[in-house]
Every structure is written in structure tokens, then in C-alpha cells.
């Protein structure tokens, strides 16, 4: 038994269609069975409201008199991409203001525009025969623009990996604040309400399909960038008219020490055409699994700490390594529900009808890592192997001598098994000497919280450790904690100074 | 009234809170203290009518004094009910109700400021 799209649209137009949200669907299938649900339900609406960095808008500003060919352009000091035609430009949501930094960015410009606020547009150009003007500055409102078209390369992830942090320090990430020692878990996505979770084979969600986008009637362009339906991480490329959007469903955000992002409200109506669609849209949070990843590991392949369901994540608390750990949601489930409800109204009232994708999507696609023609250098390539170190039982006087002789400011402190148990600096030793404690053992003045690196670590990560902890050297240790060398800020400076580095 | 006192230790360690209590005769309730080697931050509570005197005396000792809200303050216009603040608060001030609205048990707040930094929507504040 199947239902055609025409049949569904006819019911919508006659006002007889039965529309439910993806949250209601599991209960309906429980009650009526799959065949019953197929007969009863015509459209399932979905919704999600979360941070989607890969978003932005194209503008056409109209021509000034005399006209300008904008080579660089800014809206409220946020730079646009203007390497297209004279008065066309693209504003990305994560671009930061040149005067306010991460407190104001592209997302804030979009939110201000759709809230009806006036924006300062500035532009510059070298001037040409046909476009003689060199500079421009004007106040504009959204309705003054010829076009303001949101166009988002990657929205609406099917699901997200959750995040935690094994290190001793708080991490500020695009997944929010991650407390030290697995202190919390942060997750994103609406679970059973997420559009793509309800159509994992991408049979009904694809090119040309109408959607809710930040309050406007938008459209899916196709699969988004980095889409990976083969691993259940599909994404969508979407578009919609900024002039129809509402600040209720588009909000600028700033993540501490990360930067600006934009919360996008997005919902897709799914026509219930066959039993497979019934089954797919009846998914529950208990059935949607995701991995909790350790963001404490600074590489691309971060280890999975645990696999959990969205039901567990949404409960506010999960068990991790025998401890109760609290969870935080980055996206708003309340707003996701509002979007699914709003979409339900649109379809019920005939404002939106169903369309099948205009071309098929490849549901087996997976994402590839970057091809790097030059590998970032590793610590072992620049570390200093001749490292002066000291035993933990040695006295301060010996340490002072070694520091002087070794022309170094840091001494890794070793125990009997040659393992690094601390580090003493010239400062620690001088302090002890002033207090006349020259006969004390090194272990009494050393810092025991040693921040170290490994030979295989990328030098960029080592550089970040130095910077974050405001220190000038890192002992290089093997898996057993034995000393292999030392990496100093000076070694790094020599290397990084030579590279393009910002 | 809650006051956030910032102390910079220049000459030795003067017990300026204790000195202020002695000098003014006002009882000061210390709610939270965070002392590092060169500076410190102490959150104190004093009765409203005495606040000015305490404040003046602390400033004479070289401290910076700021008046704080009695608990964290949420701007409902900016808040989108995400829940990012939930797990960062050491006092469990935030939780969801059945409709997924964020709710606050403000009486438990110790004004540590962790949630203020974590909120991506700039919806939380401590200062008046
Ligand atoms: S983190 Fe901010 S926006 Fe999110 S629920 Fe808390 S107060 Fe609201
Ligand atoms: S200020 Fe601290 S205690 Fe108060 S609500 Fe925020 S995180 Fe919790």
C-alpha cells in the first residue's frame, strides 16, 4: 500500500490532511500499527534550532550614484565576501567585527537586519571607468535591499557527536563549556525531531523540497557540504528569503574563546508515502545513538568515551566512568518543537504543499579528511634531546649549579625509574635560595603539575599548550612517562616564525 | 546586599575584611572567596543600610568594590531555552520544566559567574 504525493497534496488543498509532528508519530504507530498510521497520517513535521556556523546570506545592495564596484565591503564593521559582481556580496555568520571582535559578527548583522535595525554599509574600490566611485558609506535597512537571500552551505546535521573533556582544564569549544575531568557532557541536535533522522535514506528530503527556514518558506538546495549519510551524519544545503525571516528563529551567539555562530531554526515536512516512511518517522530518542567524544585530545581523531542515546542525553544526567555526569544541550528543544508546530500549521492551512526531491541523493556518501601535502611538523623533529635533568632527591644547591651550567631555565625532575615527576625553574630555585633553604630537596620546590608533550604531537598543539599555560618549556615524555627531551618556546619560535602563522 | 570585593596584595597580606569589620563594627558574611598569590576576590553580604560604610572603608584599603545582583539574572528576551547553562552551574540552579522551558532556582546561586560565561546568547548577568 502506498500513497502518492498528489493524493497527499489534494488532501492538503481540501483541508483534510492529517499532519503530526515527529514527536507524536511513535505514539500513533503504537496505537494504529504501521499500516494504520500510513492510512491516517499524511505529513510528519520536524524541527531543529541550534548553532549552525555554516550559514550566511547573499545581498544585492543596488547601485549608488556615482556607482561603485565594491572590492571590499563591511556591514557594521563585519567584512563581507565581495569577490563577486559590483554590488553583490556574501556575509558569513562567523565573520567577526573588526572593531568589536567576537562580541558582534555576521550572525548579529543578520539578526539586526531582520529585527528592522539600520546597518552601516561601507565599501571601497580602486575605481574603474565604468564604476568611478572609490568609497561609500550609507545606512541601510533590510527592505532597502534588492535581494537578501540566506544561503547556508551546511545546516541541519542528522545528529551530532556529544562532547566531554578528560583534561585538567576547562575547554571552551563550539560544543560549549567543557568542564575538567569529565565534569559535564554537552550535546546538540533535536533527537527524534531532527529532520534527517526521520529520513536516513534521503528519499524524501532533498533538492527542491520546501522547508521552514528561520520563519521563512525556504527550500533545500541539496545535500550540504561535509554530508555523510553513510555514517548517519547527513547535512543539508538550504536557502530562504531573509526578508521573510523572524528573529524568533534566527539568533546570533558567541561561544567564549571560540567565536560567533548563528542559531538557525529549520524544519522539514515529510510526506508519508509508504510503510518505510512510517517506520522512519516513528523513531524514538531511545533509538538514536551517538558517541561522546573526548575534546581533551587535540587531534582530528578524538577517542570515543561512550555511546549513548539521545534519550539519555536529554534526561540531563548520564553515567560516565562510574560517575553521574550532568549534560547540557546547546540547541533548544523547546524551539525545535515550536518549529515543528508552526510547520504543521503551514501545511494544515495549505500554505505549503509537498514536493518530492527533484533529483536523488546518494545516501551512501561519506566524508573524507583533508589531503595535506605537507604534514605539520611533530615535536620529535625539533625537540632538544640533550636535556639537563635532576633527581628528585637532589638539593637546591645542585639544582642551581645545573641551571647555571646547562644554560637553561627548566629542569625536569626524575624519580628512580627515570620518570618525570616535576619540573623546577630558575624562579623556584631563586625563591628557595632567598629563603635560605639551599639544603632542601628539589621535590619540595618543584611544580608537580607537569604539562608535557609527546614526540608524535603536532608542534601547533605543543605551541598552544605553552601559550595557554603561560609557560616556556615542555618536557617530552614517552608512554611510560620517561623523559626523552625538552621543547622550549625558543625552539618553537624558530620553526613557527618561518611558517605562515597567525 | 552582595558586594564583590577585589583585593590586590601589594604590601604583605593585610586582613582587610577583618579590619573593616573591626573599624566599622558591621558584621560581614563571607559567601565565597577566591584568593590567589597576588590578588583575591571575596563575595560578601552586608545589611543594606551599612553597605555604604563598609564599601567606603574597603575602598580606603585599596580594594575595588562592585555591587552584585542577589542572584544571577536571566534576560528572557535573549534566552532561547537551550540548556547550555545547566551542567556548568555548580549549584544546580538551572533545570528544564516539562515544556522544556529553562527554570532557575535563584536562591541557590552563589554568583560564581560560570553560567554567565557559558551562555552563548549573552542572556545571563551578575552586575547591577
Ligand atoms: S545558556 Fe543562556 S540561552 Fe541557554 S538556556 Fe541558559 S540562559 Fe538561556
Ligand atoms: S552564577 Fe554560578 S551559582 Fe549562580 S547560577 Fe550561575 S553558575 Fe550557578
Coordinates of C-alpha atoms and ligand atoms in Angstrom, one line a residue:
Chain A
X1 CA 0.0 0.0 0.0
X2 CA 1.4 3.4 -1.0
X3 CA 0.1 6.9 -1.1
X4 CA 1.1 9.3 -3.9
X5 CA 2.3 12.8 -3.4
X6 CA -0.7 14.0 -5.5
X7 CA -3.1 12.3 -3.2
X8 CA -1.4 14.0 -0.1
X9 CA -1.4 17.4 -1.8
X10 CA -5.1 17.0 -2.7
X11 CA -5.9 16.4 0.9
X12 CA -3.9 19.4 1.9
X13 CA -5.7 21.6 -0.6
X14 CA -9.1 20.3 0.6
X15 CA -8.1 21.0 4.2
X16 CA -8.5 17.3 5.1
X17 CA -4.8 16.3 5.5
X18 CA -3.7 14.9 8.9
X19 CA -0.5 16.5 9.9
X20 CA 1.5 15.4 13.0
X21 CA 4.9 16.2 14.4
X22 CA 7.7 13.7 14.6
X23 CA 7.3 13.7 18.3
X24 CA 3.7 12.5 18.0
X25 CA 4.5 9.8 15.4
X26 CA 5.8 7.0 17.7
X27 CA 2.6 7.0 19.8
X28 CA 0.4 6.9 16.7
X29 CA 2.2 3.9 15.3
X30 CA 1.9 2.2 18.7
X31 CA -1.8 2.8 18.6
X32 CA -2.7 2.2 15.0
X33 CA 0.1 -0.1 13.8
X34 CA 2.2 0.8 10.7
X35 CA -0.5 0.2 8.1
X36 CA -3.0 2.2 10.2
X37 CA -0.5 5.1 10.6
X38 CA 0.1 5.2 6.8
X39 CA -3.6 5.5 6.2
X40 CA -4.1 8.0 8.9
X41 CA -1.1 10.4 8.7
X42 CA -0.3 12.4 5.6
X43 CA 2.6 14.6 6.7
X44 CA 5.1 14.4 9.6
X45 CA 6.7 17.8 10.5
X46 CA 10.2 18.0 12.0
X47 CA 12.2 20.9 13.5
X48 CA 15.6 21.8 15.0
X49 CA 17.0 25.0 16.4
X50 CA 20.8 25.1 17.0
X51 CA 24.1 26.6 16.2
X52 CA 24.9 26.3 12.5
X53 CA 28.2 28.0 11.7
X54 CA 28.0 27.2 8.0
X55 CA 25.4 29.9 7.2
X56 CA 25.2 33.3 5.7
X57 CA 23.4 35.5 3.1
X58 CA 23.9 37.0 -0.3
X59 CA 23.0 40.6 -0.8
X60 CA 22.4 42.9 -3.7
X61 CA 22.6 46.5 -2.5
X62 CA 21.5 48.3 -5.7
X63 CA 23.7 50.8 -7.4
X64 CA 24.8 54.1 -5.9
X65 CA 25.3 57.3 -7.9
X66 CA 28.1 57.5 -9.0
X67 CA 28.3 53.7 -9.0
X68 CA 30.9 51.6 -7.2
X69 CA 32.4 48.2 -7.8
X70 CA 32.7 47.0 -4.2
X71 CA 36.1 45.3 -3.8
X72 CA 35.8 45.3 -0.1
X73 CA 32.6 45.8 1.9
X74 CA 31.5 45.8 5.5
X75 CA 28.2 45.8 7.3
X76 CA 28.6 47.3 10.9
X77 CA 32.3 46.6 10.5
X78 CA 31.9 42.9 9.7
X79 CA 33.6 42.2 6.4
X80 CA 31.6 40.6 3.5
X81 CA 33.0 38.5 0.7
X82 CA 32.7 40.8 -2.3
X83 CA 34.7 38.9 -4.9
X84 CA 31.6 38.7 -7.0
X85 CA 29.7 41.3 -9.1
X86 CA 29.9 45.0 -8.3
X87 CA 27.1 45.3 -5.6
X88 CA 26.7 41.6 -4.7
X89 CA 28.3 40.3 -1.6
X90 CA 28.1 37.3 0.8
X91 CA 28.1 37.7 4.6
X92 CA 29.1 34.6 6.6
X93 CA 27.7 34.4 10.1
X94 CA 31.0 33.6 11.8
X95 CA 32.9 36.6 10.4
X96 CA 33.8 38.9 13.4
X97 CA 33.5 42.6 13.6
X98 CA 36.8 44.5 13.0
X99 CA 36.0 46.8 16.0
X100 CA 34.1 44.6 18.4
X101 CA 35.7 41.1 17.9
X102 CA 33.7 38.1 18.9
X103 CA 31.0 40.2 20.6
X104 CA 29.5 41.1 17.3
X105 CA 29.7 39.2 14.0
X106 CA 27.9 38.2 10.8
X107 CA 25.1 36.5 12.7
X108 CA 24.5 39.7 14.7
X109 CA 24.2 41.6 11.4
X110 CA 21.6 39.2 10.2
X111 CA 19.7 39.3 13.5
X112 CA 19.7 43.1 13.4
X113 CA 18.6 43.2 9.8
X114 CA 15.6 41.0 10.3
X115 CA 14.8 42.9 13.6
X116 CA 14.4 46.0 11.4
X117 CA 17.5 47.8 12.6
X118 CA 19.6 50.1 10.5
X119 CA 23.0 48.8 9.4
X120 CA 26.0 50.8 8.3
X121 CA 27.3 49.6 4.9
X122 CA 30.8 50.7 3.9
X123 CA 32.7 49.8 0.8
X124 CA 35.9 50.6 -1.0
X125 CA 37.2 50.2 -4.5
X126 CA 40.1 51.2 -6.7
X127 CA 37.6 52.9 -9.1
X128 CA 37.1 52.0 -12.8
X129 CA 35.9 53.8 -15.9
X130 CA 32.5 52.2 -15.5
X131 CA 32.4 52.3 -11.7
X132 CA 34.3 55.5 -10.8
X133 CA 33.4 55.7 -7.1
X134 CA 36.2 54.7 -4.6
X135 CA 34.5 54.8 -1.2
X136 CA 30.9 54.5 0.1
X137 CA 29.2 54.7 3.5
X138 CA 25.5 54.5 4.0
X139 CA 22.8 53.4 6.4
X140 CA 20.6 50.7 5.1
X141 CA 17.5 48.7 6.2
X142 CA 16.6 45.2 5.1
X143 CA 13.7 46.4 2.9
X144 CA 16.1 48.8 1.0
X145 CA 18.0 45.9 -0.5
X146 CA 17.1 44.3 -3.8
X147 CA 17.8 40.8 -2.5
X148 CA 18.8 39.4 0.8
X149 CA 18.9 35.6 0.3
X150 CA 20.1 33.3 3.0
X151 CA 22.2 30.5 1.6
X152 CA 23.7 28.0 4.0
X153 CA 26.3 25.5 2.8
X154 CA 25.8 23.1 5.8
X155 CA 22.7 23.0 8.0
X156 CA 20.7 20.6 10.0
X157 CA 23.1 17.8 10.9
X158 CA 21.3 14.4 11.2
X159 CA 22.8 14.1 14.7
X160 CA 25.9 15.3 16.5
X161 CA 28.6 13.7 18.5
X162 CA 28.4 14.8 22.1
X163 CA 31.4 16.3 23.9
X164 CA 33.3 15.8 27.1
X165 CA 36.8 16.7 28.4
X166 CA 39.3 14.4 30.1
X167 CA 41.9 17.2 30.8
X168 CA 42.5 19.2 34.0
X169 CA 41.5 22.5 32.3
X170 CA 38.1 23.9 31.2
X171 CA 37.9 23.8 27.5
X172 CA 35.8 26.4 25.6
X173 CA 34.7 24.9 22.3
X174 CA 32.0 25.1 19.7
X175 CA 30.3 22.5 21.8
X176 CA 30.2 25.0 24.7
X177 CA 32.0 24.9 28.0
X178 CA 33.5 21.5 28.8
X179 CA 34.4 21.2 32.5
X180 CA 37.7 19.4 33.5
X181 CA 37.9 15.7 34.4
X182 CA 34.7 14.7 32.5
X183 CA 32.8 17.3 34.5
X184 CA 30.0 17.5 32.1
X185 CA 28.8 16.4 28.6
X186 CA 27.5 18.9 26.0
X187 CA 25.3 17.8 23.1
X188 CA 23.4 19.2 20.2
X189 CA 20.5 18.3 17.9
X190 CA 16.8 17.7 18.5
X191 CA 16.9 13.9 18.5
X192 CA 13.7 12.5 17.2
X193 CA 12.6 15.9 15.9
X194 CA 15.7 16.4 13.7
X195 CA 14.7 16.4 10.1
X196 CA 17.3 14.0 8.7
X197 CA 16.9 11.5 11.5
X198 CA 13.4 10.9 10.1
X199 CA 14.6 10.1 6.5
X200 CA 18.0 8.4 6.8
X201 CA 18.0 7.2 3.2
X202 CA 17.3 10.7 1.9
X203 CA 14.3 9.6 -0.2
X204 CA 12.0 12.5 0.7
X205 CA 14.4 15.2 1.9
X206 CA 16.4 16.6 -1.0
X207 CA 16.7 19.2 -3.8
X208 CA 13.8 21.5 -4.2
X209 CA 11.9 20.3 -1.1
X210 CA 10.1 23.2 0.7
X211 CA 11.2 23.9 4.3
X212 CA 10.8 26.2 7.3
X213 CA 14.0 28.3 7.5
X214 CA 14.1 30.9 10.3
X215 CA 10.4 31.7 9.8
X216 CA 10.6 31.9 6.0
X217 CA 9.3 29.4 3.4
X218 CA 12.7 28.2 2.2
X219 CA 14.0 25.4 0.2
X220 CA 16.6 22.6 0.2
X221 CA 19.3 23.0 -2.4
X222 CA 20.7 19.5 -1.9
X223 CA 22.9 17.7 0.5
X224 CA 25.1 20.0 2.4
X225 CA 28.9 20.3 2.5
X226 CA 30.6 17.5 4.5
X227 CA 27.4 15.5 4.3
X228 CA 28.0 11.9 5.4
X229 CA 24.7 10.0 5.2
X230 CA 26.7 6.7 5.1
X231 CA 27.8 7.3 8.7
X232 CA 24.4 8.9 9.7
X233 CA 25.9 12.5 9.7
X234 CA 24.0 13.8 6.6
X235 CA 23.6 17.6 6.2
X236 CA 21.6 20.0 4.0
X237 CA 22.3 23.0 1.9
X238 CA 19.4 25.4 2.3
X239 CA 18.1 28.7 1.1
X240 CA 15.4 31.2 2.1
X241 CA 14.4 34.9 1.8
X242 CA 15.9 36.9 4.7
X243 CA 13.1 39.4 4.3
X244 CA 10.5 36.8 5.4
X245 CA 12.6 35.7 8.5
X246 CA 11.9 36.4 12.1
X247 CA 14.3 36.9 15.0
X248 CA 12.3 34.3 16.9
X249 CA 14.0 31.7 14.7
X250 CA 17.4 33.3 14.0
X251 CA 19.7 34.2 16.9
X252 CA 23.3 35.3 17.0
X253 CA 25.5 33.6 19.5
X254 CA 29.0 33.9 20.9
X255 CA 30.9 31.0 22.2
X256 CA 33.6 32.0 24.7
X257 CA 37.2 31.7 23.2
X258 CA 35.7 30.2 20.0
X259 CA 33.8 33.0 18.3
X260 CA 30.5 33.9 16.7
X261 CA 27.9 31.4 15.4
X262 CA 24.2 31.6 14.4
X263 CA 21.3 29.7 15.8
X264 CA 19.1 28.7 12.8
X265 CA 15.6 27.3 13.1
X266 CA 14.9 24.7 10.4
X267 CA 12.0 22.3 9.8
X268 CA 11.2 19.9 7.0
X269 CA 7.7 18.4 6.3
X270 CA 7.9 14.8 5.3
X271 CA 5.0 13.3 3.2
X272 CA 4.1 9.9 4.5
X273 CA 4.1 7.9 1.2
X274 CA 4.9 4.4 2.3
X275 CA 5.5 2.0 5.2
X276 CA 9.2 2.7 5.2
X277 CA 8.5 6.4 5.9
X278 CA 6.1 5.4 8.7
X279 CA 8.8 3.3 10.3
X280 CA 11.5 6.0 9.8
X281 CA 9.3 8.8 11.3
X282 CA 8.3 6.7 14.2
X283 CA 11.9 6.7 15.6
X284 CA 12.3 7.5 19.3
X285 CA 15.1 9.2 21.2
X286 CA 16.0 5.8 22.7
X287 CA 16.9 4.5 19.2
X288 CA 19.1 7.5 18.2
X289 CA 22.6 6.7 19.3
X290 CA 25.7 8.9 19.3
X291 CA 29.2 8.9 20.6
X292 CA 30.6 11.0 23.4
X293 CA 33.9 12.3 22.2
X294 CA 36.8 13.5 24.3
X295 CA 37.6 17.0 23.2
X296 CA 40.6 17.0 25.5
X297 CA 42.5 15.2 22.7
X298 CA 43.5 17.9 20.3
X299 CA 43.7 15.8 17.1
X300 CA 41.2 15.1 14.4
X301 CA 40.6 11.5 15.6
X302 CA 39.3 12.1 19.1
X303 CA 38.6 9.0 21.2
X304 CA 35.0 7.9 21.9
X305 CA 34.4 7.7 25.6
X306 CA 30.9 6.2 25.5
X307 CA 28.0 5.6 23.2
X308 CA 24.7 6.9 24.4
X309 CA 21.2 7.6 23.2
X310 CA 19.5 11.0 22.8
X311 CA 17.0 9.8 25.4
X312 CA 19.9 9.5 27.9
X313 CA 21.5 12.9 26.9
X314 CA 18.1 14.7 27.2
X315 CA 17.5 13.2 30.6
X316 CA 20.0 15.7 32.0
X317 CA 22.4 13.2 33.5
X318 CA 24.4 10.2 32.2
X319 CA 26.7 7.7 33.8
X320 CA 30.4 8.1 32.8
X321 CA 33.2 6.0 34.3
X322 CA 31.0 5.1 37.2
X323 CA 30.1 8.7 38.0
X324 CA 26.9 10.7 37.4
X325 CA 27.7 13.5 34.9
X326 CA 25.3 16.3 34.0
X327 CA 24.5 17.0 30.4
X328 CA 23.9 20.4 28.7
X329 CA 22.0 20.9 25.4
X330 CA 23.4 23.5 23.0
X331 CA 20.3 23.5 20.8
X332 CA 16.9 24.4 22.0
X333 CA 14.4 21.6 22.1
X334 CA 11.6 24.0 23.0
X335 CA 12.2 26.0 19.8
X336 CA 12.5 22.8 17.8
X337 CA 9.0 21.9 19.0
X338 CA 7.7 25.3 18.1
X339 CA 9.1 25.0 14.6
X340 CA 7.5 21.6 14.1
X341 CA 4.2 23.0 15.3
X342 CA 4.5 26.1 13.1
X343 CA 5.2 23.9 10.1
X344 CA 2.1 21.8 11.0
X345 CA 0.0 25.0 10.8
X346 CA 1.5 25.9 7.4
X347 CA 0.7 22.6 5.9
X348 CA -2.7 22.3 7.5
X349 CA -3.7 25.6 6.2
X350 CA -2.5 24.8 2.7
X351 CA 0.3 27.4 2.8
X352 CA 2.9 24.7 2.0
X353 CA 2.4 21.6 -0.2
X354 CA 4.6 18.6 -0.6
X355 CA 7.3 18.1 -3.3
X356 CA 9.5 15.1 -3.9
X357 CA 13.2 15.8 -4.4
X358 CA 13.9 16.8 -7.9
X359 CA 17.0 14.6 -8.1
X360 CA 18.1 11.6 -6.0
X361 CA 20.6 11.9 -3.2
X362 CA 23.4 9.4 -2.7
X363 CA 22.7 8.0 0.8
X364 CA 25.9 6.0 0.9
X365 CA 28.2 9.0 0.7
X366 CA 30.8 9.6 3.5
X367 CA 33.1 12.4 4.2
X368 CA 36.9 12.4 3.6
X369 CA 39.6 14.2 5.6
X370 CA 41.8 16.9 4.1
X371 CA 44.6 15.9 1.8
X372 CA 47.6 17.5 3.4
X373 CA 50.6 17.8 1.1
X374 CA 52.8 19.0 3.9
X375 CA 52.4 17.3 7.3
X376 CA 52.6 19.6 10.3
X377 CA 56.0 19.0 11.9
X378 CA 56.0 16.8 15.0
X379 CA 57.6 17.6 18.4
X380 CA 60.4 15.0 17.8
X381 CA 61.6 16.9 14.8
X382 CA 62.5 20.0 16.8
X383 CA 62.8 18.9 20.4
X384 CA 66.1 19.1 22.3
X385 CA 67.4 15.6 23.1
X386 CA 70.3 16.8 25.3
X387 CA 68.3 17.7 28.3
X388 CA 69.7 18.5 31.7
X389 CA 67.6 17.0 34.4
X390 CA 67.8 16.4 38.1
X391 CA 66.8 13.7 40.6
X392 CA 64.0 14.4 43.0
X393 CA 66.3 13.8 46.0
X394 CA 69.0 16.3 44.9
X395 CA 69.3 19.5 46.9
X396 CA 68.6 23.1 45.8
X397 CA 72.3 23.9 45.5
X398 CA 72.8 21.1 42.9
X399 CA 69.8 22.4 41.0
X400 CA 71.2 25.9 41.0
X401 CA 74.5 24.7 39.6
X402 CA 72.9 22.6 37.0
X403 CA 70.7 25.5 35.9
X404 CA 73.7 27.7 35.5
X405 CA 75.9 25.2 33.8
X406 CA 73.2 23.9 31.5
X407 CA 72.3 27.4 30.4
X408 CA 68.6 26.5 30.8
X409 CA 65.7 27.8 32.9
X410 CA 64.0 24.5 33.4
X411 CA 65.0 21.2 34.9
X412 CA 62.7 18.2 34.6
X413 CA 62.8 16.3 37.9
X414 CA 63.1 12.5 37.7
X415 CA 62.3 9.7 40.2
X416 CA 64.3 6.5 40.5
X417 CA 62.7 5.0 37.4
X418 CA 63.6 8.0 35.3
X419 CA 60.0 9.1 35.1
X420 CA 59.2 12.8 35.1
X421 CA 57.6 13.7 38.5
X422 CA 58.0 17.5 38.4
X423 CA 59.8 20.5 36.9
X424 CA 61.9 23.2 38.6
X425 CA 62.6 26.6 37.1
X426 CA 65.2 29.2 37.9
X427 CA 62.4 31.1 39.6
X428 CA 61.6 28.2 42.0
X429 CA 65.3 27.8 42.8
X430 CA 65.9 31.5 43.4
X431 CA 63.0 31.7 45.7
X432 CA 64.3 28.8 47.8
X433 CA 67.8 30.4 47.9
X434 CA 66.4 33.8 49.1
X435 CA 64.6 31.9 51.9
X436 CA 68.0 30.2 52.6
X437 CA 66.6 26.7 52.0
X438 CA 69.5 25.6 49.9
X439 CA 69.7 22.2 51.5
X440 CA 66.0 21.3 50.9
X441 CA 65.4 18.7 48.3
X442 CA 64.3 19.7 44.8
X443 CA 61.0 17.8 45.3
X444 CA 59.9 20.4 47.9
X445 CA 60.0 23.3 45.5
X446 CA 59.3 21.7 42.1
X447 CA 55.8 22.1 40.5
X448 CA 54.2 18.7 40.4
X449 CA 51.6 19.5 37.8
X450 CA 53.8 19.0 34.8
X451 CA 52.4 19.9 31.5
X452 CA 54.2 17.8 28.9
X453 CA 54.2 16.7 25.3
X454 CA 54.9 13.6 23.3
X455 CA 57.3 13.0 20.4
X456 CA 54.4 12.4 18.0
X457 CA 52.4 15.5 18.9
X458 CA 51.9 18.2 16.3
X459 CA 54.0 21.3 17.1
X460 CA 51.0 23.6 16.8
X461 CA 49.4 21.7 19.8
X462 CA 52.6 22.0 21.8
X463 CA 52.7 25.7 21.0
X464 CA 49.1 26.1 22.2
X465 CA 50.0 24.3 25.5
X466 CA 52.8 26.8 26.1
X467 CA 50.6 29.8 25.4
X468 CA 47.5 28.6 27.3
X469 CA 49.5 27.7 30.4
X470 CA 51.9 30.7 30.1
X471 CA 55.0 28.5 30.4
X472 CA 58.2 28.4 28.4
X473 CA 59.1 24.7 28.1
X474 CA 57.5 21.3 27.9
X475 CA 59.3 18.0 28.8
X476 CA 58.8 15.4 26.1
X477 CA 57.9 12.1 27.5
X478 CA 57.2 8.6 26.2
X479 CA 54.1 6.4 27.1
X480 CA 55.7 5.3 30.4
X481 CA 56.4 8.9 31.5
X482 CA 60.2 8.7 30.8
X483 CA 62.0 11.8 29.7
X484 CA 63.0 11.9 26.0
X485 CA 63.8 15.6 25.6
X486 CA 62.6 19.1 26.1
X487 CA 60.8 21.5 23.9
X488 CA 61.2 25.2 24.6
X489 CA 59.4 28.3 23.3
X490 CA 62.6 29.3 21.6
X491 CA 62.7 26.1 19.5
X492 CA 59.1 26.7 18.5
X493 CA 59.6 30.3 17.7
X494 CA 62.4 29.4 15.3
X495 CA 60.1 27.0 13.5
X496 CA 56.8 28.8 13.6
X497 CA 58.4 32.2 12.7
X498 CA 59.4 30.6 9.4
X499 CA 55.9 29.4 8.6
X500 CA 52.8 31.3 7.6
X501 CA 51.4 31.5 11.1
X502 CA 48.6 33.7 12.5
Chain B
X1 CA 23.3 43.4 49.7
X2 CA 26.0 41.4 47.9
X3 CA 29.3 43.1 47.3
X4 CA 32.2 41.7 45.2
X5 CA 35.5 42.9 46.7
X6 CA 38.6 42.7 44.6
X7 CA 41.9 42.8 46.6
X8 CA 45.3 43.4 45.2
X9 CA 48.1 42.4 47.6
X10 CA 50.8 44.9 47.3
X11 CA 52.3 45.2 50.8
X12 CA 52.1 41.8 52.6
X13 CA 48.8 40.4 53.5
X14 CA 46.5 42.8 55.2
X15 CA 43.4 41.2 56.6
X16 CA 41.2 43.9 55.1
X17 CA 37.9 42.2 55.6
X18 CA 38.6 41.6 59.3
X19 CA 39.9 45.2 59.6
X20 CA 36.8 46.5 58.0
X21 CA 34.6 44.5 60.5
X22 CA 36.6 45.9 63.4
X23 CA 36.7 49.5 62.2
X24 CA 33.0 49.8 61.2
X25 CA 31.5 47.4 63.7
X26 CA 29.4 45.9 60.8
X27 CA 29.0 42.1 60.6
X28 CA 30.2 40.8 57.2
X29 CA 29.1 37.5 55.9
X30 CA 31.7 35.9 53.5
X31 CA 29.8 33.8 50.9
X32 CA 32.7 32.9 48.6
X33 CA 36.4 33.6 48.5
X34 CA 38.9 33.1 45.7
X35 CA 42.4 34.1 46.8
X36 CA 45.5 33.8 44.7
X37 CA 49.0 34.7 45.4
X38 CA 48.8 38.3 44.2
X39 CA 45.1 39.1 44.2
X40 CA 41.8 37.9 45.5
X41 CA 38.1 38.1 45.1
X42 CA 35.7 37.9 48.0
X43 CA 31.9 37.9 47.8
X44 CA 30.4 39.4 51.0
X45 CA 27.0 40.1 52.2
X46 CA 26.1 43.1 54.4
X47 CA 22.9 44.6 55.6
X48 CA 21.7 47.3 53.1
X49 CA 21.9 50.3 55.5
X50 CA 25.5 49.5 56.4
X51 CA 26.7 48.8 52.8
X52 CA 27.9 52.3 52.1
X53 CA 30.1 52.5 55.2
X54 CA 31.6 49.1 54.5
X55 CA 32.1 49.9 50.9
X56 CA 33.9 53.2 51.7
X57 CA 36.2 51.5 54.3
X58 CA 37.2 48.7 51.9
X59 CA 38.0 51.2 49.2
X60 CA 40.2 53.1 51.6
X61 CA 42.2 49.9 52.0
X62 CA 42.7 49.9 48.2
X63 CA 40.1 47.3 47.3
X64 CA 37.7 47.5 44.4
X65 CA 34.1 47.0 45.3
X66 CA 31.2 46.2 43.0
X67 CA 27.5 45.7 43.8
X68 CA 26.1 42.5 42.6
X69 CA 22.6 41.1 42.0
X70 CA 21.3 38.8 44.7
X71 CA 21.4 36.0 42.2
X72 CA 22.1 35.5 38.5
X73 CA 19.7 37.5 36.3
X74 CA 18.2 36.0 33.1
X75 CA 17.1 38.2 30.2
X76 CA 14.1 36.3 28.8
X77 CA 14.3 38.2 25.5
X78 CA 17.8 36.8 24.8
X79 CA 17.4 33.3 26.4
X80 CA 16.4 30.6 23.8
X81 CA 16.0 27.8 26.4
X82 CA 18.9 25.8 25.1
X83 CA 20.2 24.5 28.4
X84 CA 23.9 25.1 27.9
X85 CA 24.0 26.7 31.4
X86 CA 22.5 23.6 33.1
X87 CA 25.7 21.5 33.5
X88 CA 28.2 24.3 34.2
X89 CA 26.5 25.6 37.3
X90 CA 28.0 24.1 40.5
X91 CA 24.8 24.8 42.4
X92 CA 22.3 23.2 40.1
X93 CA 20.4 26.4 39.7
X94 CA 19.1 25.6 36.2
X95 CA 16.7 22.9 35.0
X96 CA 14.0 22.2 32.5
X97 CA 10.3 22.1 33.2
X98 CA 8.0 19.6 31.4
X99 CA 7.6 22.0 28.5
X100 CA 11.4 22.4 28.0
X101 CA 11.5 25.9 29.5
X102 CA 14.6 26.7 31.4
X103 CA 13.8 27.4 35.1
X104 CA 16.0 28.9 37.8
X105 CA 16.2 28.2 41.5
X106 CA 17.8 31.5 42.2
X107 CA 18.1 31.1 45.9
X108 CA 20.9 28.5 45.4
X109 CA 23.0 30.8 43.3
X110 CA 26.4 31.9 44.7
X111 CA 27.2 34.3 41.9
X112 CA 30.2 32.4 40.7
X113 CA 29.7 33.7 37.2
X114 CA 30.3 30.3 35.4
X115 CA 27.0 30.3 33.6
X116 CA 27.4 33.9 32.5
X117 CA 30.5 32.9 30.5
X118 CA 28.9 29.7 29.2
X119 CA 25.7 31.2 27.9
X120 CA 26.1 31.6 24.1
X121 CA 23.3 34.2 24.0
X122 CA 24.5 36.7 26.5
X123 CA 21.3 36.2 28.5
X124 CA 22.8 36.0 32.0
X125 CA 24.4 38.7 34.2
X126 CA 25.5 39.3 37.7
X127 CA 26.1 43.0 37.8
X128 CA 23.6 45.7 38.6
Ligands
LIG1 S1 22.6 29.0 28.3 FE1 21.7 31.1 28.1 S2 20.2 30.9 26.4 FE2 20.7 28.8 27.0 S3 19.1 28.3 28.5 FE3 20.8 29.1 29.7 S4 20.4 31.3 29.9 FE4 19.1 30.6 28.2
LIG2 S1 26.4 32.4 39.0 FE1 27.3 30.4 39.5 S2 25.9 29.6 41.1 FE2 24.8 31.3 40.1 S3 23.6 30.3 38.6 FE3 25.5 30.9 37.6 S4 26.8 29.1 37.7 FE4 25.1 28.8 39.2

